[in-house]
Structure formats: structure tokens, C-alpha cells
mmCIF file of C-alpha atoms in Angstrom:
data_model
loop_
_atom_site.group_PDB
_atom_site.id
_atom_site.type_symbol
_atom_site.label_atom_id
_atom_site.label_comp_id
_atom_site.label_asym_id
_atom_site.label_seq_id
_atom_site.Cartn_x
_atom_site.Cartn_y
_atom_site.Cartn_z
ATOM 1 C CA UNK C 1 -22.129 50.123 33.790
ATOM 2 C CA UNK C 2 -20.597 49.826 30.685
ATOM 3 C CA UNK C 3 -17.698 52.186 30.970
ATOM 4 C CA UNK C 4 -16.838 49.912 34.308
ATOM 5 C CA UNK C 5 -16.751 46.796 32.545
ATOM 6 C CA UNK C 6 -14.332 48.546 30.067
ATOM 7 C CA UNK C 7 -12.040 50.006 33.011
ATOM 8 C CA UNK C 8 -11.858 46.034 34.651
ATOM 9 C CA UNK C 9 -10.949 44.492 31.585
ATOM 10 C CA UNK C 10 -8.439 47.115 30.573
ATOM 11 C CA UNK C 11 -6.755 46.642 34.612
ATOM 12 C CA UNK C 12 -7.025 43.225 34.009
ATOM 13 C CA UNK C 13 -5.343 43.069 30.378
ATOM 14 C CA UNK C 14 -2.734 45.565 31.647
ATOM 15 C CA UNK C 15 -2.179 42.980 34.814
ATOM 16 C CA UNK C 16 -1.904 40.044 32.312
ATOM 17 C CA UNK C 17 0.834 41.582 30.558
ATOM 18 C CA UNK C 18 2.731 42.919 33.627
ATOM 19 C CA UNK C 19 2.944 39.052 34.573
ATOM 20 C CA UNK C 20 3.976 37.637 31.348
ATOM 21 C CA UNK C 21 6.552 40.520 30.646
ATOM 22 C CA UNK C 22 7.846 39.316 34.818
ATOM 23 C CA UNK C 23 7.626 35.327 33.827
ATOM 24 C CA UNK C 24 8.424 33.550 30.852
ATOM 25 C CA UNK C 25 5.846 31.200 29.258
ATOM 26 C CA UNK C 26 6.533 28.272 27.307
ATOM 27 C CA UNK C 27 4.010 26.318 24.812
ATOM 28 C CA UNK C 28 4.638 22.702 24.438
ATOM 29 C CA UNK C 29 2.271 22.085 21.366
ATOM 30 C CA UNK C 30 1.992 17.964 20.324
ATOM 31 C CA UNK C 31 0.319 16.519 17.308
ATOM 32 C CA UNK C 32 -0.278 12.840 16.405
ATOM 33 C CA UNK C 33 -0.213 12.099 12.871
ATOM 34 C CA UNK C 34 -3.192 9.683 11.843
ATOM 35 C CA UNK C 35 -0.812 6.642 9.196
ATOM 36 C CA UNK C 36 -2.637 6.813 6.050
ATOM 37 C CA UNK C 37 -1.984 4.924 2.931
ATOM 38 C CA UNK C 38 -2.972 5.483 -0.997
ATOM 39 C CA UNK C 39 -2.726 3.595 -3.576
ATOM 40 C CA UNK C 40 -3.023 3.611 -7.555
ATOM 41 C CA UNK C 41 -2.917 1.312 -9.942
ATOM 42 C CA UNK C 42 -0.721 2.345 -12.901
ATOM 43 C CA UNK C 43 -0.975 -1.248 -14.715
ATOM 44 C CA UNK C 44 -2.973 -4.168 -13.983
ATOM 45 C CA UNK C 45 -3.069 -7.607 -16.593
ATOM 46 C CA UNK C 46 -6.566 -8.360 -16.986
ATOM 47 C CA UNK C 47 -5.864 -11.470 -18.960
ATOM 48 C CA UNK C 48 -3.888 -14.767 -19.285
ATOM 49 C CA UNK C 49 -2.902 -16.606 -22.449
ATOM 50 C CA UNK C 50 -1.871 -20.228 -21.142
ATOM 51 C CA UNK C 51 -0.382 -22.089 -24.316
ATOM 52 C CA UNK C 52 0.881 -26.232 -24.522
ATOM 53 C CA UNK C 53 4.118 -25.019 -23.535
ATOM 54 C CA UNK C 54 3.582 -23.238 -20.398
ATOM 55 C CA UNK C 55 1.507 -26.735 -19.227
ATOM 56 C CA UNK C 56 4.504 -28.585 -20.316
ATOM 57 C CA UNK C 57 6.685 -25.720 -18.031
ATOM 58 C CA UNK C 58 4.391 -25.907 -15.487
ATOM 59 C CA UNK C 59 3.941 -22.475 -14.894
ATOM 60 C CA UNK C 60 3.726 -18.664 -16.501
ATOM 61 C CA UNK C 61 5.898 -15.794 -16.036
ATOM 62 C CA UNK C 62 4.389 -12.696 -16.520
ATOM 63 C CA UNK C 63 7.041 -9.376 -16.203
ATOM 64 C CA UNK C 64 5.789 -6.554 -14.675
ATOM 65 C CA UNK C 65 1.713 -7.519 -14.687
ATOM 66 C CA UNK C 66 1.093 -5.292 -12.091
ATOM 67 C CA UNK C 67 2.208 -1.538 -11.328
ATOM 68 C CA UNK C 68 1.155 0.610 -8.472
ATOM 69 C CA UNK C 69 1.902 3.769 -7.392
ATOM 70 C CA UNK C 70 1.476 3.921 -3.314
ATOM 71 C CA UNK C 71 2.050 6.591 -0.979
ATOM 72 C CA UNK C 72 2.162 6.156 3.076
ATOM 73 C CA UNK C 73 3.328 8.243 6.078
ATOM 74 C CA UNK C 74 3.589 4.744 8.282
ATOM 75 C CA UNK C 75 6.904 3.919 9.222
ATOM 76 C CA UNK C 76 5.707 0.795 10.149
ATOM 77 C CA UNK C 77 5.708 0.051 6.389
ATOM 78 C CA UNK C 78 2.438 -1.810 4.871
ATOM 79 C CA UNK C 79 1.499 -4.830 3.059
ATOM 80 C CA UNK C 80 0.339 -5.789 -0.435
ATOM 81 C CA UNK C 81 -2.354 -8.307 -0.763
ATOM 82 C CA UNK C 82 -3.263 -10.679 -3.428
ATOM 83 C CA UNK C 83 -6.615 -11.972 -3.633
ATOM 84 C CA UNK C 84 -7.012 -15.085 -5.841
ATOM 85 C CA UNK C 85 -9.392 -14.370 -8.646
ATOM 86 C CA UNK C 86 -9.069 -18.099 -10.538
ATOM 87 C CA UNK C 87 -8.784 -21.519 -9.766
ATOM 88 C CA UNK C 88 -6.169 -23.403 -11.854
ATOM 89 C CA UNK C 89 -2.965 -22.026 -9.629
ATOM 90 C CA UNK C 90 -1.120 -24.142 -7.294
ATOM 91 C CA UNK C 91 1.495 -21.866 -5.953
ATOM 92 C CA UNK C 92 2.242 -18.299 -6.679
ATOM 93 C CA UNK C 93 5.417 -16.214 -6.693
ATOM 94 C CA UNK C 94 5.453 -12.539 -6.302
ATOM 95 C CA UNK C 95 8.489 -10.773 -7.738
ATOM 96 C CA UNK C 96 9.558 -7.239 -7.164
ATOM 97 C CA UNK C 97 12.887 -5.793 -7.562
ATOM 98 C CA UNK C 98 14.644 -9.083 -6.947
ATOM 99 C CA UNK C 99 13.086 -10.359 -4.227
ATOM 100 C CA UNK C 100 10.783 -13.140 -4.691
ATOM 101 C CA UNK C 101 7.700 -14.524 -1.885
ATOM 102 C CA UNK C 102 6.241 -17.415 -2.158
ATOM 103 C CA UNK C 103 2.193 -17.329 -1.414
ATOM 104 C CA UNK C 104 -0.571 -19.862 -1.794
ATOM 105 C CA UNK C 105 -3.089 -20.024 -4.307
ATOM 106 C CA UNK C 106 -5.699 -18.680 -1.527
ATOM 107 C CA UNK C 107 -3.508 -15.618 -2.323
ATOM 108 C CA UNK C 108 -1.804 -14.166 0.884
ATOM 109 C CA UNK C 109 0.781 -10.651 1.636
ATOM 110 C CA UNK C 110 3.599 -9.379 1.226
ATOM 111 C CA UNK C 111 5.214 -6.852 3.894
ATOM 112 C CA UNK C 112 6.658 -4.149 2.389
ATOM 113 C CA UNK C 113 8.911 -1.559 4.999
ATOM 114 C CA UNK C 114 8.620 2.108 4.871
ATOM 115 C CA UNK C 115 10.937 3.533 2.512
ATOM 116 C CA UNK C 116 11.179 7.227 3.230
ATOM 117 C CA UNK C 117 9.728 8.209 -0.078
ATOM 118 C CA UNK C 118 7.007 10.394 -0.585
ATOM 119 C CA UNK C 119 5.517 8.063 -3.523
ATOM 120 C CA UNK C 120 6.815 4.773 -4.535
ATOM 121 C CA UNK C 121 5.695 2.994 -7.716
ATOM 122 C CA UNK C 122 6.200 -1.285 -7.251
ATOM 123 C CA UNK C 123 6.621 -3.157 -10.035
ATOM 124 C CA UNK C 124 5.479 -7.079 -9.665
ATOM 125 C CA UNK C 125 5.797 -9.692 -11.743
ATOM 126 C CA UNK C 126 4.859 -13.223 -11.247
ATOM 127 C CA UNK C 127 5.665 -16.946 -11.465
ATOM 128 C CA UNK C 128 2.249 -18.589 -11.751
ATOM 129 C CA UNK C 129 2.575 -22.354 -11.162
ATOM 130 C CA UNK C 130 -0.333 -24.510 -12.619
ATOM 131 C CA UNK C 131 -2.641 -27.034 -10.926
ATOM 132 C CA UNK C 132 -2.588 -30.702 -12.838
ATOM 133 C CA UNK C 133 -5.792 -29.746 -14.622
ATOM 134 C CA UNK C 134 -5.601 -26.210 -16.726
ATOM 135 C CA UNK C 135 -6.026 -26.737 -20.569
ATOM 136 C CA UNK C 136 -4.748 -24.199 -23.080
ATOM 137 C CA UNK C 137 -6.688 -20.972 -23.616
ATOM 138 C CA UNK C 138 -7.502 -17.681 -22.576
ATOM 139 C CA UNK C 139 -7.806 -16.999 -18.892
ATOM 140 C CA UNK C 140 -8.904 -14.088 -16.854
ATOM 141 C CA UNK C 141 -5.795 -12.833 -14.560
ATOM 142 C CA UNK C 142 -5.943 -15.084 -11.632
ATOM 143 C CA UNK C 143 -5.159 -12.236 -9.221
ATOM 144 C CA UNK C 144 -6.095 -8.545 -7.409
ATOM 145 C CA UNK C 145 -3.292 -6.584 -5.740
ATOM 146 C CA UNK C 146 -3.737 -3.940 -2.863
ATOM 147 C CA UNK C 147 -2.218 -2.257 -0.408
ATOM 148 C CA UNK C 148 -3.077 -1.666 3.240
ATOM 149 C CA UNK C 149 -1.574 -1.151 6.684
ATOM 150 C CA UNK C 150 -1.164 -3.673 8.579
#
């Protein structure tokens, strides 16, 4: 019995390649890439010294208060989000590499397009703009940064 079921599937292997050696076969193989997105954060302020003359100003710069390092595969590009984390800001800006958005104090996004890199590192600093109210002092940073697809 054994010896027959060897002798079929040696005619039959033999028959398969007969036919492919006759015909030609083609594999179409597709694959869909899941977008992913990781992020680090290389440098984030954790505190805010307000003095008299930033209330006179109106507002605080602070140069290059946060630093991450992302890395995405989405062409679609992805967004950074800033969560509000204190409540003496009117008005935030975000600045990075000359441009500058404008976002509430709720906090709010900023779409960043794909850039082709394999990891980029953003550098953001900020133009904090005081409600009526703050006094002098030290303040825990009134924001959290992350990135996400969108």
C-alpha cells in the first residue's frame, strides 16, 4: 500500500513539473504596510520662572523647551499635540523651524507632513501669552507635547 502511495505521488510530482516547465507561472505577491509612529522625548521644560517683566511683556519665550525625536512610515504625515497642563495662558504659539501656529490655551495640534526621513528630531519653542491674573513666581510648564497620526 505504501509503495503505491509513493509511485502516485512521484507520477504526480513528475506531472507537476512537466506542466510548469510547458507554462510559465507568475506570483503577484502584495503587502500592506500597517503606518506606525514613535516618538521620544529628547528635552522637555518641566518648569516656568515668570518674573515682573514678562507680566509687563505679556508673555514668555522659551527657545527650544521641547525636543523630540519621532519616527513614522505615514506619508500622510502626523500631528503634534499640546495638552494644557496650567491655567494662567491665554494664547499659545508653537515655534519650530520658523514657522509659527497659533493654538488656544485648551492646547490644540499642529500637522506636521511626512518628510521622507527615517527619524526626525523637532525642536519647539514657544511664545506663552499670559492671562490678566498670573503673579510672579515659579510655575510648572503649562504644557505636554505628543505625537500621533491623525
Amino acid at each position: 500500500m505504501i509503495k503505491k502511495l509513493i509511485v502516485i505521488l512521484v507520477v504526480i510530482l513528475g506531472l507537476i513539473e512537466y506542466s510548469l516547465a510547458e507554462n510559465k507561472v507568475a506570483v503577484i505577491i502584495s503587502a500592506h504596510v500597517l503606518p506606525k509612529l514613535t516618538q521620544r522625548i529628547l528635552h522637555q521644560e518641566i518648569r516656568l520662572y515668570v518674573s515682573e517683566r514678562d507680566i509687563e511683556r505679556g508673555y514668555i519665550e522659551v527657545f527650544s523647551g521641547t525636543i523630540v525625536q519621532i519616527s513614522t512610515n505615514d506619508k500622510g504625515g502626523y500631528g503634534l499635540f499640546f495638552e494644557r497642563c496650567g491655567e494662567f495662558l491665554k494664547e499659545v504659539w508653537v515655534i519650530e523651524k520658523g514657522r509659527t501656529t497659533v493654538i488656544s490655551s485648551d492646547g490644540g495640534f499642529v500637522y506636521q507632513p511626512y518628510s521622507g526621513e527615517k527619524v526626525e528630531v523637532k525642536e519647539i519653542s514657544y511664545r506663552l501669552i499670559f492671562k490678566e491674573n498670573i503673579q510672579p513666581g515659579l510655575y510648572p510648564f503649562p504644557l505636554k507635547v505628543r505625537a500621533a497620526l491623525i
